[in-house]
């Protein structure tokens, strides 16, 4: 019988050593290559996808939302300005003499338009300024249209006045976007007459 010195008996585990080592060497090589050009291409692909997603978000959400906020803010600005504008016109009409056509009130308002968007519409007449005077019916107490034979006299003093802004259209941005203008409802402001600016003793009235 031959005795093998310095060698261990062969077993089935020895058959797995070679393939296992080859798998380990392959995995180590793959890990080294993962940090190379293939990984850079993957990172570039992910970066490009992120840029496309941000572009879609910016064009589809951020830009329209920004314009919508500006649009609503400007409309509210004009709304507040026109409300104050009609109140100022009514206060002027209540303290100045009556005129059948109300031209003195319109002239004042067109020359005192507050600084706001579309102020040219109020100055040039696209937005109409209407002035209506009323007298109180002694029997019913209701207001009726005021009529008188003269203009700017102490004999023609109505009881109340209403100033309104009509046919105003908000055109900011909508024309740029190719959309029709936004028609704003009429604004009204009514006040009782404060003697119409007339002095009975002097027989004069403020025009």
PDB file of C-alpha atoms in Angstrom:
ATOM      1  CA  UNK A   1       0.000   0.000   0.000  1.00  0.00           C
ATOM      2  CA  UNK A   2       1.300   3.470  -1.056  1.00  0.00           C
ATOM      3  CA  UNK A   3       1.199   6.176   1.568  1.00  0.00           C
ATOM      4  CA  UNK A   4       0.932   9.791   0.342  1.00  0.00           C
ATOM      5  CA  UNK A   5       2.904  12.088   2.589  1.00  0.00           C
ATOM      6  CA  UNK A   6       1.944  15.770   2.826  1.00  0.00           C
ATOM      7  CA  UNK A   7      -1.342  15.434   0.957  1.00  0.00           C
ATOM      8  CA  UNK A   8      -4.866  15.244   2.264  1.00  0.00           C
ATOM      9  CA  UNK A   9      -7.408  12.877   0.929  1.00  0.00           C
ATOM     10  CA  UNK A  10      -9.574  14.174  -1.975  1.00  0.00           C
ATOM     11  CA  UNK A  11     -13.163  15.100  -1.145  1.00  0.00           C
ATOM     12  CA  UNK A  12     -16.244  16.458  -2.999  1.00  0.00           C
ATOM     13  CA  UNK A  13     -15.646  19.973  -1.556  1.00  0.00           C
ATOM     14  CA  UNK A  14     -12.468  20.197  -3.557  1.00  0.00           C
ATOM     15  CA  UNK A  15     -14.533  20.116  -6.737  1.00  0.00           C
ATOM     16  CA  UNK A  16     -16.215  23.426  -5.803  1.00  0.00           C
ATOM     17  CA  UNK A  17     -13.064  25.381  -5.001  1.00  0.00           C
ATOM     18  CA  UNK A  18     -12.071  26.130  -8.567  1.00  0.00           C
ATOM     19  CA  UNK A  19     -15.492  27.351  -9.845  1.00  0.00           C
ATOM     20  CA  UNK A  20     -16.044  29.395  -6.653  1.00  0.00           C
ATOM     21  CA  UNK A  21     -12.783  31.184  -7.093  1.00  0.00           C
ATOM     22  CA  UNK A  22     -13.608  31.962 -10.701  1.00  0.00           C
ATOM     23  CA  UNK A  23     -16.967  33.444  -9.633  1.00  0.00           C
ATOM     24  CA  UNK A  24     -15.223  35.562  -7.006  1.00  0.00           C
ATOM     25  CA  UNK A  25     -12.724  36.859  -9.538  1.00  0.00           C
ATOM     26  CA  UNK A  26     -15.548  37.708 -11.981  1.00  0.00           C
ATOM     27  CA  UNK A  27     -17.514  39.589  -9.284  1.00  0.00           C
ATOM     28  CA  UNK A  28     -14.430  41.575  -8.261  1.00  0.00           C
ATOM     29  CA  UNK A  29     -13.766  42.518 -11.850  1.00  0.00           C
ATOM     30  CA  UNK A  30     -17.388  43.571 -12.381  1.00  0.00           C
ATOM     31  CA  UNK A  31     -17.269  45.791  -9.276  1.00  0.00           C
ATOM     32  CA  UNK A  32     -14.147  47.483 -10.597  1.00  0.00           C
ATOM     33  CA  UNK A  33     -15.782  48.091 -13.963  1.00  0.00           C
ATOM     34  CA  UNK A  34     -18.950  49.478 -12.321  1.00  0.00           C
ATOM     35  CA  UNK A  35     -17.102  52.679 -11.512  1.00  0.00           C
ATOM     36  CA  UNK A  36     -16.038  53.159 -15.113  1.00  0.00           C
ATOM     37  CA  UNK A  37     -17.697  54.407 -18.322  1.00  0.00           C
ATOM     38  CA  UNK A  38     -20.877  52.351 -17.876  1.00  0.00           C
ATOM     39  CA  UNK A  39     -21.576  54.023 -14.521  1.00  0.00           C
ATOM     40  CA  UNK A  40     -20.965  57.485 -16.011  1.00  0.00           C
ATOM     41  CA  UNK A  41     -23.446  56.775 -18.803  1.00  0.00           C
ATOM     42  CA  UNK A  42     -26.016  55.708 -16.241  1.00  0.00           C
ATOM     43  CA  UNK A  43     -25.508  58.917 -14.266  1.00  0.00           C
ATOM     44  CA  UNK A  44     -25.841  61.022 -17.438  1.00  0.00           C
ATOM     45  CA  UNK A  45     -29.058  59.216 -18.319  1.00  0.00           C
ATOM     46  CA  UNK A  46     -30.538  59.916 -14.884  1.00  0.00           C
ATOM     47  CA  UNK A  47     -29.470  63.573 -15.095  1.00  0.00           C
ATOM     48  CA  UNK A  48     -31.138  63.967 -18.491  1.00  0.00           C
ATOM     49  CA  UNK A  49     -34.350  62.406 -17.211  1.00  0.00           C
ATOM     50  CA  UNK A  50     -34.372  64.828 -14.251  1.00  0.00           C
ATOM     51  CA  UNK A  51     -33.938  67.800 -16.593  1.00  0.00           C
ATOM     52  CA  UNK A  52     -36.844  66.662 -18.776  1.00  0.00           C
ATOM     53  CA  UNK A  53     -39.097  66.177 -15.744  1.00  0.00           C
ATOM     54  CA  UNK A  54     -38.219  69.641 -14.419  1.00  0.00           C
ATOM     55  CA  UNK A  55     -38.891  71.195 -17.847  1.00  0.00           C
ATOM     56  CA  UNK A  56     -42.345  69.600 -17.979  1.00  0.00           C
ATOM     57  CA  UNK A  57     -43.095  70.749 -14.421  1.00  0.00           C
ATOM     58  CA  UNK A  58     -41.883  74.292 -15.167  1.00  0.00           C
ATOM     59  CA  UNK A  59     -43.841  74.677 -18.405  1.00  0.00           C
ATOM     60  CA  UNK A  60     -46.979  72.913 -17.234  1.00  0.00           C
ATOM     61  CA  UNK A  61     -47.319  74.116 -13.628  1.00  0.00           C
ATOM     62  CA  UNK A  62     -44.915  76.824 -12.474  1.00  0.00           C
ATOM     63  CA  UNK A  63     -45.297  79.249 -15.407  1.00  0.00           C
ATOM     64  CA  UNK A  64     -49.135  79.050 -15.647  1.00  0.00           C
ATOM     65  CA  UNK A  65     -49.463  79.347 -11.862  1.00  0.00           C
ATOM     66  CA  UNK A  66     -47.197  82.408 -11.812  1.00  0.00           C
ATOM     67  CA  UNK A  67     -49.193  84.139 -14.542  1.00  0.00           C
ATOM     68  CA  UNK A  68     -52.464  83.244 -12.798  1.00  0.00           C
ATOM     69  CA  UNK A  69     -51.273  84.828  -9.532  1.00  0.00           C
ATOM     70  CA  UNK A  70     -50.176  88.006 -11.349  1.00  0.00           C
ATOM     71  CA  UNK A  71     -53.465  88.119 -13.295  1.00  0.00           C
ATOM     72  CA  UNK A  72     -55.646  87.812 -10.175  1.00  0.00           C
ATOM     73  CA  UNK A  73     -53.511  90.301  -8.223  1.00  0.00           C
ATOM     74  CA  UNK A  74     -53.809  92.919 -10.961  1.00  0.00           C
ATOM     75  CA  UNK A  75     -57.571  92.401 -11.234  1.00  0.00           C
ATOM     76  CA  UNK A  76     -57.944  92.912  -7.480  1.00  0.00           C
ATOM     77  CA  UNK A  77     -55.774  96.028  -7.714  1.00  0.00           C
ATOM     78  CA  UNK A  78     -57.983  97.499 -10.452  1.00  0.00           C
ATOM     79  CA  UNK A  79     -61.161  96.474  -8.615  1.00  0.00           C
ATOM     80  CA  UNK A  80     -60.094  98.295  -5.448  1.00  0.00           C
ATOM     81  CA  UNK A  81     -58.971 101.359  -7.435  1.00  0.00           C
ATOM     82  CA  UNK A  82     -62.239 101.649  -9.377  1.00  0.00           C
ATOM     83  CA  UNK A  83     -64.300 101.329  -6.178  1.00  0.00           C
ATOM     84  CA  UNK A  84     -62.387 104.287  -4.702  1.00  0.00           C
ATOM     85  CA  UNK A  85     -62.676 106.095  -8.041  1.00  0.00           C
ATOM     86  CA  UNK A  86     -66.482 105.925  -8.052  1.00  0.00           C
ATOM     87  CA  UNK A  87     -66.645 107.035  -4.418  1.00  0.00           C
ATOM     88  CA  UNK A  88     -64.469 110.047  -5.207  1.00  0.00           C
ATOM     89  CA  UNK A  89     -66.708 110.932  -8.161  1.00  0.00           C
ATOM     90  CA  UNK A  90     -69.857 110.630  -6.051  1.00  0.00           C
ATOM     91  CA  UNK A  91     -68.320 112.838  -3.348  1.00  0.00           C
ATOM     92  CA  UNK A  92     -67.483 115.458  -5.981  1.00  0.00           C
ATOM     93  CA  UNK A  93     -71.011 115.326  -7.430  1.00  0.00           C
ATOM     94  CA  UNK A  94     -72.574 115.694  -3.969  1.00  0.00           C
ATOM     95  CA  UNK A  95     -70.622 118.888  -3.284  1.00  0.00           C
ATOM     96  CA  UNK A  96     -70.940 120.545  -6.710  1.00  0.00           C
ATOM     97  CA  UNK A  97     -73.865 121.912  -8.623  1.00  0.00           C
ATOM     98  CA  UNK A  98     -76.300 119.865 -10.647  1.00  0.00           C
ATOM     99  CA  UNK A  99     -75.844 119.677 -14.395  1.00  0.00           C
ATOM    100  CA  UNK A 100     -78.331 117.919 -16.627  1.00  0.00           C
ATOM    101  CA  UNK A 101     -75.648 115.946 -18.475  1.00  0.00           C
ATOM    102  CA  UNK A 102     -73.326 115.499 -15.483  1.00  0.00           C
ATOM    103  CA  UNK A 103     -70.410 116.651 -17.592  1.00  0.00           C
ATOM    104  CA  UNK A 104     -68.782 118.571 -14.746  1.00  0.00           C
ATOM    105  CA  UNK A 105     -68.512 115.333 -12.744  1.00  0.00           C
ATOM    106  CA  UNK A 106     -67.207 113.315 -15.707  1.00  0.00           C
ATOM    107  CA  UNK A 107     -64.599 115.965 -16.502  1.00  0.00           C
ATOM    108  CA  UNK A 108     -63.383 115.906 -12.915  1.00  0.00           C
ATOM    109  CA  UNK A 109     -63.194 112.119 -12.829  1.00  0.00           C
ATOM    110  CA  UNK A 110     -61.400 111.803 -16.168  1.00  0.00           C
ATOM    111  CA  UNK A 111     -58.733 114.211 -14.943  1.00  0.00           C
ATOM    112  CA  UNK A 112     -58.391 112.497 -11.549  1.00  0.00           C
ATOM    113  CA  UNK A 113     -58.077 108.829 -12.499  1.00  0.00           C
ATOM    114  CA  UNK A 114     -55.959 107.010  -9.888  1.00  0.00           C
ATOM    115  CA  UNK A 115     -52.733 105.354 -10.971  1.00  0.00           C
ATOM    116  CA  UNK A 116     -53.738 101.859 -12.019  1.00  0.00           C
ATOM    117  CA  UNK A 117     -53.801  99.444 -14.929  1.00  0.00           C
ATOM    118  CA  UNK A 118     -55.994 100.445 -17.894  1.00  0.00           C
ATOM    119  CA  UNK A 119     -56.352 104.005 -16.600  1.00  0.00           C
ATOM    120  CA  UNK A 120     -56.456 105.151 -20.235  1.00  0.00           C
ATOM    121  CA  UNK A 121     -59.872 103.480 -20.595  1.00  0.00           C
ATOM    122  CA  UNK A 122     -61.270 105.878 -17.978  1.00  0.00           C
ATOM    123  CA  UNK A 123     -59.499 108.908 -19.394  1.00  0.00           C
ATOM    124  CA  UNK A 124     -60.471 108.322 -23.018  1.00  0.00           C
ATOM    125  CA  UNK A 125     -64.029 107.099 -22.499  1.00  0.00           C
ATOM    126  CA  UNK A 126     -63.866 103.370 -23.272  1.00  0.00           C
ATOM    127  CA  UNK A 127     -65.059 102.856 -19.709  1.00  0.00           C
ATOM    128  CA  UNK A 128     -68.175 105.006 -19.444  1.00  0.00           C
ATOM    129  CA  UNK A 129     -68.825 107.236 -16.443  1.00  0.00           C
ATOM    130  CA  UNK A 130     -72.547 107.645 -15.742  1.00  0.00           C
ATOM    131  CA  UNK A 131     -73.946 110.282 -13.378  1.00  0.00           C
ATOM    132  CA  UNK A 132     -77.573 110.031 -12.239  1.00  0.00           C
ATOM    133  CA  UNK A 133     -79.341 112.475  -9.889  1.00  0.00           C
ATOM    134  CA  UNK A 134     -82.454 111.696  -7.860  1.00  0.00           C
ATOM    135  CA  UNK A 135     -85.102 113.545  -5.880  1.00  0.00           C
ATOM    136  CA  UNK A 136     -87.205 112.068  -3.125  1.00  0.00           C
ATOM    137  CA  UNK A 137     -90.942 111.686  -3.791  1.00  0.00           C
ATOM    138  CA  UNK A 138     -92.737 113.462  -0.883  1.00  0.00           C
ATOM    139  CA  UNK A 139     -95.656 111.013  -1.019  1.00  0.00           C
ATOM    140  CA  UNK A 140     -93.827 107.664  -1.158  1.00  0.00           C
ATOM    141  CA  UNK A 141     -90.356 108.620   0.006  1.00  0.00           C
ATOM    142  CA  UNK A 142     -88.814 106.722  -2.903  1.00  0.00           C
ATOM    143  CA  UNK A 143     -86.168 108.173  -5.174  1.00  0.00           C
ATOM    144  CA  UNK A 144     -87.136 109.294  -8.665  1.00  0.00           C
ATOM    145  CA  UNK A 145     -85.117 110.815 -11.482  1.00  0.00           C
ATOM    146  CA  UNK A 146     -84.381 114.466 -10.831  1.00  0.00           C
ATOM    147  CA  UNK A 147     -85.330 117.057 -13.431  1.00  0.00           C
ATOM    148  CA  UNK A 148     -84.965 120.836 -13.398  1.00  0.00           C
ATOM    149  CA  UNK A 149     -85.158 123.712 -15.852  1.00  0.00           C
ATOM    150  CA  UNK A 150     -81.780 125.268 -15.089  1.00  0.00           C
ATOM    151  CA  UNK A 151     -78.179 124.198 -14.619  1.00  0.00           C
ATOM    152  CA  UNK A 152     -75.945 125.035 -11.659  1.00  0.00           C
ATOM    153  CA  UNK A 153     -78.446 127.182  -9.757  1.00  0.00           C
ATOM    154  CA  UNK A 154     -79.740 127.236  -6.197  1.00  0.00           C
ATOM    155  CA  UNK A 155     -83.160 126.295  -7.574  1.00  0.00           C
ATOM    156  CA  UNK A 156     -81.911 122.934  -8.912  1.00  0.00           C
ATOM    157  CA  UNK A 157     -80.644 120.878  -6.004  1.00  0.00           C
ATOM    158  CA  UNK A 158     -81.334 117.117  -6.127  1.00  0.00           C
ATOM    159  CA  UNK A 159     -81.497 114.865  -3.068  1.00  0.00           C
ATOM    160  CA  UNK A 160     -79.061 112.121  -4.049  1.00  0.00           C
ATOM    161  CA  UNK A 161     -76.582 111.158  -6.752  1.00  0.00           C
ATOM    162  CA  UNK A 162     -75.217 107.877  -8.110  1.00  0.00           C
ATOM    163  CA  UNK A 163     -71.968 107.608 -10.026  1.00  0.00           C
ATOM    164  CA  UNK A 164     -71.261 104.384 -11.896  1.00  0.00           C
ATOM    165  CA  UNK A 165     -68.522 102.961 -14.088  1.00  0.00           C
ATOM    166  CA  UNK A 166     -69.804 100.886 -16.992  1.00  0.00           C
ATOM    167  CA  UNK A 167     -68.390  98.852 -19.888  1.00  0.00           C
ATOM    168  CA  UNK A 168     -64.956  98.459 -18.342  1.00  0.00           C
ATOM    169  CA  UNK A 169     -62.957  95.525 -19.732  1.00  0.00           C
ATOM    170  CA  UNK A 170     -59.830  94.079 -18.134  1.00  0.00           C
ATOM    171  CA  UNK A 171     -57.343  93.514 -20.963  1.00  0.00           C
ATOM    172  CA  UNK A 172     -54.064  92.988 -19.164  1.00  0.00           C
ATOM    173  CA  UNK A 173     -52.367  89.736 -20.319  1.00  0.00           C
ATOM    174  CA  UNK A 174     -55.500  88.420 -22.028  1.00  0.00           C
ATOM    175  CA  UNK A 175     -54.696  90.204 -25.286  1.00  0.00           C
ATOM    176  CA  UNK A 176     -51.133  88.860 -25.108  1.00  0.00           C
ATOM    177  CA  UNK A 177     -52.500  85.344 -24.708  1.00  0.00           C
ATOM    178  CA  UNK A 178     -55.005  85.820 -27.523  1.00  0.00           C
ATOM    179  CA  UNK A 179     -58.013  85.633 -25.174  1.00  0.00           C
ATOM    180  CA  UNK A 180     -61.049  87.953 -25.118  1.00  0.00           C
ATOM    181  CA  UNK A 181     -61.050  90.731 -22.480  1.00  0.00           C
ATOM    182  CA  UNK A 182     -62.731  90.150 -19.133  1.00  0.00           C
ATOM    183  CA  UNK A 183     -65.900  92.264 -18.805  1.00  0.00           C
ATOM    184  CA  UNK A 184     -66.060  93.671 -15.262  1.00  0.00           C
ATOM    185  CA  UNK A 185     -69.488  94.284 -13.640  1.00  0.00           C
ATOM    186  CA  UNK A 186     -70.620  97.882 -13.196  1.00  0.00           C
ATOM    187  CA  UNK A 187     -69.405  99.816 -10.159  1.00  0.00           C
ATOM    188  CA  UNK A 188     -71.864 102.080  -8.326  1.00  0.00           C
ATOM    189  CA  UNK A 189     -71.488 104.625  -5.565  1.00  0.00           C
ATOM    190  CA  UNK A 190     -74.417 106.663  -4.180  1.00  0.00           C
ATOM    191  CA  UNK A 191     -74.411 109.597  -1.751  1.00  0.00           C
ATOM    192  CA  UNK A 192     -76.942 112.151  -0.493  1.00  0.00           C
ATOM    193  CA  UNK A 193     -76.413 115.647  -1.863  1.00  0.00           C
ATOM    194  CA  UNK A 194     -74.558 118.060   0.409  1.00  0.00           C
ATOM    195  CA  UNK A 195     -76.370 121.204  -0.774  1.00  0.00           C
ATOM    196  CA  UNK A 196     -74.746 120.593  -4.173  1.00  0.00           C
ATOM    197  CA  UNK A 197     -72.125 123.149  -3.273  1.00  0.00           C
ATOM    198  CA  UNK A 198     -74.728 125.934  -3.462  1.00  0.00           C
ATOM    199  CA  UNK A 199     -74.937 128.960  -1.154  1.00  0.00           C
ATOM    200  CA  UNK A 200     -78.568 130.198  -0.985  1.00  0.00           C
ATOM    201  CA  UNK A 201     -77.520 133.513   0.530  1.00  0.00           C
ATOM    202  CA  UNK A 202     -75.002 134.282  -2.186  1.00  0.00           C
ATOM    203  CA  UNK A 203     -77.056 132.558  -4.898  1.00  0.00           C
ATOM    204  CA  UNK A 204     -73.957 130.774  -6.236  1.00  0.00           C
ATOM    205  CA  UNK A 205     -73.004 127.113  -6.692  1.00  0.00           C
ATOM    206  CA  UNK A 206     -69.715 125.346  -7.233  1.00  0.00           C
ATOM    207  CA  UNK A 207     -69.503 124.225 -10.861  1.00  0.00           C
TER     208      UNK A 207
END
